[in-house]
Short mmCIF file of C-alpha atoms in Angstrom, two decimals:
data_model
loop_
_atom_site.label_atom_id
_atom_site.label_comp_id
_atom_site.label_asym_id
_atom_site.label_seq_id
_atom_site.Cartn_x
_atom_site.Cartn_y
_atom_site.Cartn_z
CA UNK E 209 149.63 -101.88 18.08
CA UNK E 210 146.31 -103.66 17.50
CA UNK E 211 146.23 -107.17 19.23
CA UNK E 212 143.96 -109.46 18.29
CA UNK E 213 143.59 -113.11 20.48
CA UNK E 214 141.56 -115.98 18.67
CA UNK E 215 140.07 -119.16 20.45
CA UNK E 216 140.87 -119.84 24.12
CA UNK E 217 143.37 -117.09 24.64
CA UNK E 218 140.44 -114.21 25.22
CA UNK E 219 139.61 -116.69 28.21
CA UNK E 220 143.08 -116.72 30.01
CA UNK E 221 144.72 -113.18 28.43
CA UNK E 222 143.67 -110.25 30.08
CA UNK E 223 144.83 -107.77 27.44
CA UNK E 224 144.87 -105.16 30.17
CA UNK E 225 147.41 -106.93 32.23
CA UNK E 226 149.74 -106.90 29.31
CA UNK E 227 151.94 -103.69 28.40
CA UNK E 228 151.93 -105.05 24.52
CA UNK E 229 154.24 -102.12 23.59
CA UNK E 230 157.13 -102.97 25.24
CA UNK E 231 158.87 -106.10 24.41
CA UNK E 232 161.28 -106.27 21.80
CA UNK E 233 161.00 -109.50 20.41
CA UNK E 234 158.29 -112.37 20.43
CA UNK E 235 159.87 -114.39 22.80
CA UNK E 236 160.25 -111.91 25.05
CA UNK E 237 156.67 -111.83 25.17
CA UNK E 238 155.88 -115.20 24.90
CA UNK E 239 158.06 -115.74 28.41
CA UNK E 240 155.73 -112.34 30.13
CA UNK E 241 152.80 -114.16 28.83
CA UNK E 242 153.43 -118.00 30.32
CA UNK E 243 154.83 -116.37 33.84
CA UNK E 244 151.34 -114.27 33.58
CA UNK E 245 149.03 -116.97 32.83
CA UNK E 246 150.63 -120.06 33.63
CA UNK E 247 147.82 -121.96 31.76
CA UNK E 248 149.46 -120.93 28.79
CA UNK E 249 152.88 -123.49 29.29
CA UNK E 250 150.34 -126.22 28.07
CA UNK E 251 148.76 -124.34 25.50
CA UNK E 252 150.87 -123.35 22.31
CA UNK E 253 150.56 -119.73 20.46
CA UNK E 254 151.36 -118.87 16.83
CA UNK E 255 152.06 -115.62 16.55
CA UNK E 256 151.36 -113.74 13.79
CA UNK E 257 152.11 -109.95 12.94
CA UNK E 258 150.07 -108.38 9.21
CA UNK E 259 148.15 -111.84 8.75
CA UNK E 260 151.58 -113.43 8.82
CA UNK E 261 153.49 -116.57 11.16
CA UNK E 262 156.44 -114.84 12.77
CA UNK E 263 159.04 -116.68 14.78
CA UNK E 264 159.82 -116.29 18.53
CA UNK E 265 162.96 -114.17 17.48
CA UNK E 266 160.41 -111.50 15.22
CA UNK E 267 161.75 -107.91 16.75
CA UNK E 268 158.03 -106.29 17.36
CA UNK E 269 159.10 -103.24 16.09
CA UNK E 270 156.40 -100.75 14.09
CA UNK E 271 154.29 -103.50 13.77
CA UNK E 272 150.40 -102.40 13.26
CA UNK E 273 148.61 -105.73 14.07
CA UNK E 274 149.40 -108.80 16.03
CA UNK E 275 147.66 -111.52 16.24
CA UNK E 276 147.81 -114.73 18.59
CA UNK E 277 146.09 -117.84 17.45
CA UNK E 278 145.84 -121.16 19.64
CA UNK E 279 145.22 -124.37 18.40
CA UNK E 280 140.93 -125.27 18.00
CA UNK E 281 139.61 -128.24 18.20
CA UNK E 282 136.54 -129.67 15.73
CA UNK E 283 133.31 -130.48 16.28
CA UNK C 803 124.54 -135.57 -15.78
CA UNK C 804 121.57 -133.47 -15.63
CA UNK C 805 121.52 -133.41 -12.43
CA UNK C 806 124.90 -131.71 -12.16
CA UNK C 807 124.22 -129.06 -14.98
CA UNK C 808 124.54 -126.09 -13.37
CA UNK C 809 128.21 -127.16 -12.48
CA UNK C 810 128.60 -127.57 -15.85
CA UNK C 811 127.88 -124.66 -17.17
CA UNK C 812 130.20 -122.92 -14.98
CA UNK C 813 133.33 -121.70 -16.97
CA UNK C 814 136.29 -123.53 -16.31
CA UNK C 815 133.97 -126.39 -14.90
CA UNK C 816 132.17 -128.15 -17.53
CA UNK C 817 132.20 -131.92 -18.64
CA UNK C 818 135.53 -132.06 -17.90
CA UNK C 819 135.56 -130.76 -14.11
CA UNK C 820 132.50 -132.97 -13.42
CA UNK C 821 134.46 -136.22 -14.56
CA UNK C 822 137.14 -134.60 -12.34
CA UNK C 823 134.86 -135.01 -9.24
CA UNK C 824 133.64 -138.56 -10.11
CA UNK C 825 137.09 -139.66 -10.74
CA UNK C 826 137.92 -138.35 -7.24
CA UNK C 827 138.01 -140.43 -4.12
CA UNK C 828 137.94 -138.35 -0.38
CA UNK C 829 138.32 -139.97 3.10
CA UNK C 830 136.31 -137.77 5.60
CA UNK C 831 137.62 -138.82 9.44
CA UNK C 832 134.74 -137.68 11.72
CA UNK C 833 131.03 -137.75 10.86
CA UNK C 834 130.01 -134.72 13.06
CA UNK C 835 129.83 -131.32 13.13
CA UNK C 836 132.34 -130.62 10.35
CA UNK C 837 132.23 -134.19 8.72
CA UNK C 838 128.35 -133.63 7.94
CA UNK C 839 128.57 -130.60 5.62
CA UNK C 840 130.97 -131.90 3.76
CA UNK C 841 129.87 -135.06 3.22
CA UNK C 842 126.56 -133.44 2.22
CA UNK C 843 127.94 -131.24 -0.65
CA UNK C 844 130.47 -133.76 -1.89
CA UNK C 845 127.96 -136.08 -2.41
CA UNK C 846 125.02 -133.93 -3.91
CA UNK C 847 128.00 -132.33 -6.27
CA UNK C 848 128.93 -135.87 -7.59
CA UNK C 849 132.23 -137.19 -6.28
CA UNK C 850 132.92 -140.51 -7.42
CA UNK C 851 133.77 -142.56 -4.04
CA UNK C 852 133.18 -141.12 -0.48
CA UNK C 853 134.90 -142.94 2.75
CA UNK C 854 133.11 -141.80 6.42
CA UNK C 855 135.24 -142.83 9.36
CA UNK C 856 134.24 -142.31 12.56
CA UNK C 857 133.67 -144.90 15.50
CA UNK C 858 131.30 -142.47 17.19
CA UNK C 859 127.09 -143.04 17.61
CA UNK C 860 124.18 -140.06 17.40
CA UNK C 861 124.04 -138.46 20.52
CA UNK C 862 120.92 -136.34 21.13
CA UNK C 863 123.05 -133.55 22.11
CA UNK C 864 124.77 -133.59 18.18
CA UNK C 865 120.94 -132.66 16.48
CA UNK C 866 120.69 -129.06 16.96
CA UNK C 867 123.93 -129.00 14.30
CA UNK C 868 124.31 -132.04 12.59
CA UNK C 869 121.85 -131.77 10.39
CA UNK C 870 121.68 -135.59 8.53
CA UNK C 871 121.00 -137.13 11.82
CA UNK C 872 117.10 -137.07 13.20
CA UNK C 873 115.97 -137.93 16.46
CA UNK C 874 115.31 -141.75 15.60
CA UNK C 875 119.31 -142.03 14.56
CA UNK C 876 120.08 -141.57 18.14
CA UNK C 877 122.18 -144.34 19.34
CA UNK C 878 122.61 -145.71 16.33
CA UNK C 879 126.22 -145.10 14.28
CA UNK C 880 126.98 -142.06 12.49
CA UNK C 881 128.73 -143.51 9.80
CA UNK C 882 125.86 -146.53 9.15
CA UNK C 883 123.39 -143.74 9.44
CA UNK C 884 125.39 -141.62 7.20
CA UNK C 885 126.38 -144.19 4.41
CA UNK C 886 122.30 -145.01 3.97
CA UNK C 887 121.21 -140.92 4.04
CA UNK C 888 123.94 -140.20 1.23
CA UNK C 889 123.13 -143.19 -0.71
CA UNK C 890 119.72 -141.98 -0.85
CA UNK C 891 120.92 -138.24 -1.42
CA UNK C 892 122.66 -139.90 -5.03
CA UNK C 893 122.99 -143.44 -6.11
CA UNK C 894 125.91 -142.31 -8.24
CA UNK C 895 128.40 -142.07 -5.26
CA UNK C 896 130.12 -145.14 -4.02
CA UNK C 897 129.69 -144.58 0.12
CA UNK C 898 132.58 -146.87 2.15
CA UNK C 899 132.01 -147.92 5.96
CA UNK C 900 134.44 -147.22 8.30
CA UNK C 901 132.09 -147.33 11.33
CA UNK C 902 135.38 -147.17 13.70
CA UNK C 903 138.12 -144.80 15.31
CA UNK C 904 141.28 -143.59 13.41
CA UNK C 905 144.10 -145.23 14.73
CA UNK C 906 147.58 -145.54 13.16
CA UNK C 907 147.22 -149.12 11.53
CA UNK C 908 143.77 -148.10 10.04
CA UNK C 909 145.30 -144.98 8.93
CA UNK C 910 148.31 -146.56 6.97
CA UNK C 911 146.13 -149.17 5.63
CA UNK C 912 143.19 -146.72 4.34
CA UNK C 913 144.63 -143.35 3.03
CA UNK C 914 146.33 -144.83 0.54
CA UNK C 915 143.16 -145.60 -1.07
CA UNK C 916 142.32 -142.14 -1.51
CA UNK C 917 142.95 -139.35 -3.13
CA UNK C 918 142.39 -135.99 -0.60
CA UNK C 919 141.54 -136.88 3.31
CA UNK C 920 139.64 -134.69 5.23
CA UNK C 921 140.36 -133.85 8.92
CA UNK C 922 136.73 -133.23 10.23
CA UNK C 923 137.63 -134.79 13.95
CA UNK C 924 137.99 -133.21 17.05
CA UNK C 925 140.70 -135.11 19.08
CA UNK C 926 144.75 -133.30 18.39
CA UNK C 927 145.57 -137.19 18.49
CA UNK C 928 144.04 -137.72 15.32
CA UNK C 929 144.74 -134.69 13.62
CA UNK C 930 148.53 -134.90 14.37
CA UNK C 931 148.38 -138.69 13.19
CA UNK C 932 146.32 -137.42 10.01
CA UNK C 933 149.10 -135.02 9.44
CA UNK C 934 152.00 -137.37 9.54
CA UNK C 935 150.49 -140.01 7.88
CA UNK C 936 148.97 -137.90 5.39
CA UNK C 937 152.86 -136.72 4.52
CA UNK C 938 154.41 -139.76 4.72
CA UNK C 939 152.19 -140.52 1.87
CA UNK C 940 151.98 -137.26 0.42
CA UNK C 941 148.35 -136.51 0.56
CA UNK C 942 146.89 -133.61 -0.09
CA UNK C 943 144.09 -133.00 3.07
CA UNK C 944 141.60 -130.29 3.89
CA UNK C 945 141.36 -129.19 7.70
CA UNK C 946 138.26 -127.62 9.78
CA UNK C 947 138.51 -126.64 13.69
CA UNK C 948 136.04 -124.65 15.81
CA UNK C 949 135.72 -122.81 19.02
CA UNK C 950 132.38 -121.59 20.37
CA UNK C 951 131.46 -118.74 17.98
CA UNK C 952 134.69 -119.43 15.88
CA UNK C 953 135.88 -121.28 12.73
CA UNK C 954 139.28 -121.87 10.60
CA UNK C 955 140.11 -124.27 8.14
CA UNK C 956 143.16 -124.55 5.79
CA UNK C 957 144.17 -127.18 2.91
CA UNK C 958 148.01 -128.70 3.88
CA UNK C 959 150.16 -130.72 2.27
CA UNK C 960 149.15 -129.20 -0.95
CA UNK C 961 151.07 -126.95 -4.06
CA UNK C 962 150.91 -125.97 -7.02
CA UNK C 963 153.13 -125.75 -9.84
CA UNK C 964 156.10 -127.27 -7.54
CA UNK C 965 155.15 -124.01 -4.85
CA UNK C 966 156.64 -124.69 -1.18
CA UNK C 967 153.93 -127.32 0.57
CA UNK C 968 153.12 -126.38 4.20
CA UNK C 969 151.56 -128.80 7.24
CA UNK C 970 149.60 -128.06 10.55
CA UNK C 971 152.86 -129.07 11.88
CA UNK C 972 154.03 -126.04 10.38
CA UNK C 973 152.00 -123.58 12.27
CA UNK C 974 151.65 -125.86 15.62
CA UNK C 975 154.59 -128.14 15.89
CA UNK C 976 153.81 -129.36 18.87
CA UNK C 977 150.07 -130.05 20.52
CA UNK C 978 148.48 -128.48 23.37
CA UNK C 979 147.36 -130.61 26.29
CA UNK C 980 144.31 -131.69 24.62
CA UNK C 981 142.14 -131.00 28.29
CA UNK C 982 143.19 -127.27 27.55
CA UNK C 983 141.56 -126.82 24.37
CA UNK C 984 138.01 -128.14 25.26
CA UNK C 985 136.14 -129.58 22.31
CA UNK C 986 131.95 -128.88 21.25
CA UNK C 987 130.96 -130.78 23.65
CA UNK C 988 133.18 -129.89 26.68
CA UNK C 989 132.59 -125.81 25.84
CA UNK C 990 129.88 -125.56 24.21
CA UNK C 991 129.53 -124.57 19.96
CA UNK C 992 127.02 -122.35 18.37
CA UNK C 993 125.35 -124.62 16.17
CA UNK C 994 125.61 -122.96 12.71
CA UNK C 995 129.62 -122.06 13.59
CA UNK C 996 130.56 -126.45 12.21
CA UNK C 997 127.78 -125.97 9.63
CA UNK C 998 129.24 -123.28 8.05
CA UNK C 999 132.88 -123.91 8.61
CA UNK C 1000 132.29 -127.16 7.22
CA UNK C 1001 130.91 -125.75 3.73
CA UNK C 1002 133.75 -123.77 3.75
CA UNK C 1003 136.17 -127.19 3.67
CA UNK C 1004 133.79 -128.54 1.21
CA UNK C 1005 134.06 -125.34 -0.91
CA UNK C 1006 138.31 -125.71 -0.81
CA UNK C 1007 138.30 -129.14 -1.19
CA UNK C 1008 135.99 -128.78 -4.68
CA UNK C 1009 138.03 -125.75 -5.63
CA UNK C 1010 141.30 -127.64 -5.26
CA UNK C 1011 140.15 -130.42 -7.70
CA UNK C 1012 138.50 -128.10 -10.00
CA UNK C 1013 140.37 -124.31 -10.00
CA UNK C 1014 143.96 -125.78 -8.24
CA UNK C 1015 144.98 -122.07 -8.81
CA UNK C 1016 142.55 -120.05 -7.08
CA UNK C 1017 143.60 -122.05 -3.57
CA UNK C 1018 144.64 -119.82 -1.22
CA UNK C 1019 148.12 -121.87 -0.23
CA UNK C 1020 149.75 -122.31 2.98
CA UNK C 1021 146.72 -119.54 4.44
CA UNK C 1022 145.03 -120.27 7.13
CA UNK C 1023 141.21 -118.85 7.17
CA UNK C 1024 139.56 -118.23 9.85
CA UNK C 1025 135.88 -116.34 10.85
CA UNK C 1026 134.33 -115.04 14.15
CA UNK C 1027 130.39 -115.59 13.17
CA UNK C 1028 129.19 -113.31 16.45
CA UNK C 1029 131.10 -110.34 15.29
CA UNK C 1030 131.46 -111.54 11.10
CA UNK C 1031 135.10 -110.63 11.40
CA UNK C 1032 137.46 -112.77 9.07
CA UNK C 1033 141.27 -113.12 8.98
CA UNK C 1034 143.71 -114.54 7.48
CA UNK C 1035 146.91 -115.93 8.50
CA UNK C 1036 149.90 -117.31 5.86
CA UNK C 1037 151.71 -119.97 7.29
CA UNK C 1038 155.74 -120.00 6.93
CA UNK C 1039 157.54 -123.16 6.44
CA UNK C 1040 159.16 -123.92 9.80
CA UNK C 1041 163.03 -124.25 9.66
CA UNK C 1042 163.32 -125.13 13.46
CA UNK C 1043 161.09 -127.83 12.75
CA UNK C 1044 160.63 -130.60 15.53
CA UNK C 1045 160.82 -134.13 15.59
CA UNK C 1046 157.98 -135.85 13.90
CA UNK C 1047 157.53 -139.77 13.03
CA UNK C 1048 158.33 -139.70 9.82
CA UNK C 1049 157.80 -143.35 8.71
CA UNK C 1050 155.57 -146.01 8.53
CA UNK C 1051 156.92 -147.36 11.94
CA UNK C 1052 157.04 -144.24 13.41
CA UNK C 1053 153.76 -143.60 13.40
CA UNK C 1054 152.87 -147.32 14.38
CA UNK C 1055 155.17 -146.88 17.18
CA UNK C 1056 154.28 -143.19 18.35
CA UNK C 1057 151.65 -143.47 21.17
CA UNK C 1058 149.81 -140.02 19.56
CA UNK C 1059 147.33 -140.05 22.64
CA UNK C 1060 150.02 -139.54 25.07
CA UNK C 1061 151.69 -137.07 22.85
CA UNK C 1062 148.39 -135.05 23.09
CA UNK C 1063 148.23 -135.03 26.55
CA UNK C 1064 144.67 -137.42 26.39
CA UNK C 1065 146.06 -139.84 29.43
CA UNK C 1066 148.61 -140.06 31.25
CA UNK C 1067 151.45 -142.44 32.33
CA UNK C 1068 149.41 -143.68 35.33
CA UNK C 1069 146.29 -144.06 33.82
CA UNK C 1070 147.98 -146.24 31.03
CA UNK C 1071 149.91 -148.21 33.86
CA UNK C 1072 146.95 -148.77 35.32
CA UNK C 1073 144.86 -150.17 32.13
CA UNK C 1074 144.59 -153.57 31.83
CA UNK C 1075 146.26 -154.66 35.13
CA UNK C 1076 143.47 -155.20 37.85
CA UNK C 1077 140.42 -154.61 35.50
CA UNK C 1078 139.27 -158.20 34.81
CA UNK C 1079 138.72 -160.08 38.07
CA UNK C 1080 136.06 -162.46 38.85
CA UNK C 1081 134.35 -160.40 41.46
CA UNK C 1082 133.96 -157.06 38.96
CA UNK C 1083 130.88 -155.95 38.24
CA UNK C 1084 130.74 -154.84 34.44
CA UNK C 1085 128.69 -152.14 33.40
CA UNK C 1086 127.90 -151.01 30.06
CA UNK C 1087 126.91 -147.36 29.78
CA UNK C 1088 126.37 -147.35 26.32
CA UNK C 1089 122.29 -147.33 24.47
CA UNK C 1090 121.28 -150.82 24.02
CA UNK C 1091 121.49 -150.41 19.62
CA UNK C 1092 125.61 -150.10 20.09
CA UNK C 1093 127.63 -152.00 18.37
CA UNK C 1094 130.04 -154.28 19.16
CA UNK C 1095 128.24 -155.69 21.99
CA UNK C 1096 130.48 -156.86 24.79
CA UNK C 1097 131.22 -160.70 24.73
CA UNK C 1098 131.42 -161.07 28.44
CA UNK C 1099 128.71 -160.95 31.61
CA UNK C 1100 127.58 -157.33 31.88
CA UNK C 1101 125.12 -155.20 32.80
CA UNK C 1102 123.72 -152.78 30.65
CA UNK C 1103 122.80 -149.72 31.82
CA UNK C 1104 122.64 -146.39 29.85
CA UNK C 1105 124.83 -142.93 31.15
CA UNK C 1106 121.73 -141.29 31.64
CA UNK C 1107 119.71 -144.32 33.35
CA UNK C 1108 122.18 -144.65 35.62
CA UNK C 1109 121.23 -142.24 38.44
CA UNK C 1110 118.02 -143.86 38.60
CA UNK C 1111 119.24 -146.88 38.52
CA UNK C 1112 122.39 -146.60 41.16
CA UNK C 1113 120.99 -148.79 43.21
CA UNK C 1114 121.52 -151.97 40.91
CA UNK C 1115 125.27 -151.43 41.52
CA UNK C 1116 125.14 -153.70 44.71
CA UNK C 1117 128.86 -154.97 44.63
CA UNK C 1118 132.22 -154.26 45.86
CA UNK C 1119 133.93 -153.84 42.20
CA UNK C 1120 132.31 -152.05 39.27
CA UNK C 1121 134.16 -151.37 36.32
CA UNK C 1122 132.28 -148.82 33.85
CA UNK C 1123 132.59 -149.26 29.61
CA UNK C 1124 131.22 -147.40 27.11
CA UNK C 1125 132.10 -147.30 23.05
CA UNK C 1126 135.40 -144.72 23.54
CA UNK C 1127 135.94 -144.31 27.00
CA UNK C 1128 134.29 -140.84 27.22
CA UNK C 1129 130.68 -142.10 28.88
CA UNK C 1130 132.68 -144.53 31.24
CA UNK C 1131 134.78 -141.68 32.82
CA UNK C 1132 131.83 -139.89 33.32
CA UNK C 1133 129.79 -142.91 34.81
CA UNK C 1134 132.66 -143.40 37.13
CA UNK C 1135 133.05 -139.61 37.96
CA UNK C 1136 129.12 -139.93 38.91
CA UNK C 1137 128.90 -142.87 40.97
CA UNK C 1138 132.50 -141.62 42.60
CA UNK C 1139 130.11 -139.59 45.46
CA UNK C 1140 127.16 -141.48 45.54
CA UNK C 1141 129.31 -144.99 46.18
CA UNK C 1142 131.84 -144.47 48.70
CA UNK C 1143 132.11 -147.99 49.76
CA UNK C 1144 132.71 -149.10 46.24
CA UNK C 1145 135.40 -149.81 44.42
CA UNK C 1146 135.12 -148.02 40.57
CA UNK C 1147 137.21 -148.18 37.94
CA UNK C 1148 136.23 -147.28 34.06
CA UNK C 1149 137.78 -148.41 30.51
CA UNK C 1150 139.42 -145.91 29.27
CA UNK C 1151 139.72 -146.66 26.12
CA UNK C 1152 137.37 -147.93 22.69
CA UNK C 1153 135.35 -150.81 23.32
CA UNK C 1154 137.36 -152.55 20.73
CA UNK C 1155 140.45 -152.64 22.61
CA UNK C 1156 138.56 -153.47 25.98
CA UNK C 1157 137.18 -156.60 23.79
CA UNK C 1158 140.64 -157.77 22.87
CA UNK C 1159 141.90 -157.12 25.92
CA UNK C 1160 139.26 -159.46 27.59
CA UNK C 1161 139.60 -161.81 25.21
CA UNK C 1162 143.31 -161.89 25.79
CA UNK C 1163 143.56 -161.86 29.71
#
């Protein structure tokens, strides 16, 4: 699975810390990633697997690419 | 006309699409990074009425990417400095003033008069209250955000043909704590990243008017410009979908800086309570050309003077105010270690508000 983080998340996600194979759902992840990096409670993710918003109950199954976006802010 | 011909003779544009533009009104909240840009194209491209909103003045710091501002605009307000560059750029656009901060009254009161709104801030207060108010009155409106070396924007609110219509509160419901996401000029922004992104909102925002159908809907675009990489993510309308004002009073009632995480319940106890005794010193950190200027005994001393100038602070009480509360913080974070003895407290909010409060206590 390619995993791609966008914005602030390359700052606090160490990809390497993360065994991105083997949850089963989003949420599942989501909860490995906030105990992790507990910067992340304050800092929401959209998840998104094939260029597409998946909810927190998405089963991560065969999927080629995820993607996590946080919010940006302007300039 | 001439001067738009080459629009013209673009198929599908023509006569027609170029009446389209000048029949077209667009609000543009922020005169910055993003707001520049597209103000820029709109106006060169023709489009009948342009509002700038922004309560914010030229900081030297904003040159090396907004590129309408020169180094005799600092201190002066973007969107007075703005108005009179555009006007110049074509005498054919009608430019409106709104040299002040969005807030939820202003919001409800201006929108209406327009047709798309443009989020070019870079506050999650503003953007969420753009969002609400801007479906509450069913607006379409175009959205820019940047991070360092990144970009996205997206058009919300917006369909065609009766298609499903989709909100940044569909793809983040709820904010982050605004400290968390740092802005340009917390973390820093490679200049041409707002530049470009910005053309890019222009670019929808024309295309929506013009070719409705080639609008990539509910997609959110985004580009890495150190590594050229784009993506693209489609946003899903949310069925769990969380509470959001939803009318008029709603909105006027829904403290969106709080909600964002910008200050928190003891700071906002504390405004207002102990801030305008007899024996505080009042400092204003902002350049002397700022507008409104403070109707009360003050002394003015600018952010940057003020470590040379330290010494002038020869009282017990010193409470720091600036135009938005982002220059007093830091005057008071400054003078916190080399003041000890004194007692320092800053506005934290617009100078507006600090006026009527004074006026009031």
């Amino acid at each position: 699975m390619k995993v791609l983080l966008f914005g602030i998340l390359s700052e606090h996600i160490q990809t390497s810390k993360v065994p991105w194979e083997s949850f089963k759902t989003v949420k599942e992840l989501e909860s490995f990633l906030m105990e992790q990096f507990p910067v992340l409670h304050n800092i929401p993710i959209q998840f998104a697997v094939n260029h597409q918003m998946v909810s927190s109950d998405f089963e991560l199954k065969n999927v080629e690419e995820l993607a996590l976006m946080p919010p940006f802010s302007g300039g | 006309m001439e001067r738009y011909q080459k629009h013209i003779s673009l198929p599908g544009f023509g006569l027609e699409g170029q009446e389209i533009l000048r029949n077209t009104s667009v609000l543009i909240i922020g005169a910055g990074g993003l707001g520049v840009p597209v103000m820029q194209q709109l106006t060169a491209c023709g489009v009948g009425t342009i509002g700038i909103l922004d309560g914010d003045s030229i900081d030297i710091s904003n040159l090396h990417r907004q590129l309408l501002y020169t180094e005799q605009d600092v201190g002066k307000s973007k969107v007075e400095v703005a108005a009179q560059k555009l006007q110049q750029m074509n005498s054919e656009v009608s430019i409106k003033k709104y040299p002040f901060f969005l807030k939820a009254e202003n919001a409800l009161e201006i929108f209406p008069h327009y047709d798309v709104i443009v989020d070019a801030t870079d506050r999650f207060d503003a953007r969420y209250l753009i969002n609400d108010v801007c479906v509450l009155l069913q607006k379409v409106w175009v959205y820019g955000a940047v991070f360092q070396w990144e970009g996205q924007w997206a058009v919300w609110n917006f369909s065609v043909n009766s298609s499903v219509k989709t909100t940044y509160r569909d793809l983040f419901p709820k904010p982050p704590k605004a400290t968390m996401i740092p802005d340009c000029n917390a973390q820093g922004v490679f200049a041409t990243v707002p530049v470009i992104t910005g053309y890019f909102m222009a670019n929808e925002l024309i295309k929506l008017l013009i070719y409705p159908n080639e609008i990539s809907l509910n997609m959110l675009s985004y580009l890495n410009f150190l590594n050229n990489k784009s993506h693209t993510l489609t946003i899903v309308p949310r069925v769990d979908f969380t509470e959001a004002p939803s009318s008029s009073k709603e909105i006027l009632d829904f403290d969106y800086s709080y909600y964002c995480g910008y200050e928190t319940k003891i700071e906002k106890q504390k405004g207002g309570q102990e801030q305008f005794e007899k024996d505080v010193l009042i400092v204003d950190v902002r350049q002397p050309e700022e507008f409104p200027k403070l109707p009360v005994k003050c002394l003015q001393i600018p952010l940057a003077e003020l470590p040379q100038r330290i010494h002038e602070l020869n009282t017990k009480k010193v409470l720091f105010v600036c135009q938005s509360g982002i220059r007093s913080k830091k005057a008071y974070e400054l003078c916190k270690t080399l003041l000890p003895e004194t007692q320092l407290d800053y506005f934290a909010g617009h100078v507006e508000q600090f006026i009527k409060k004074y006026q009031h206590a």
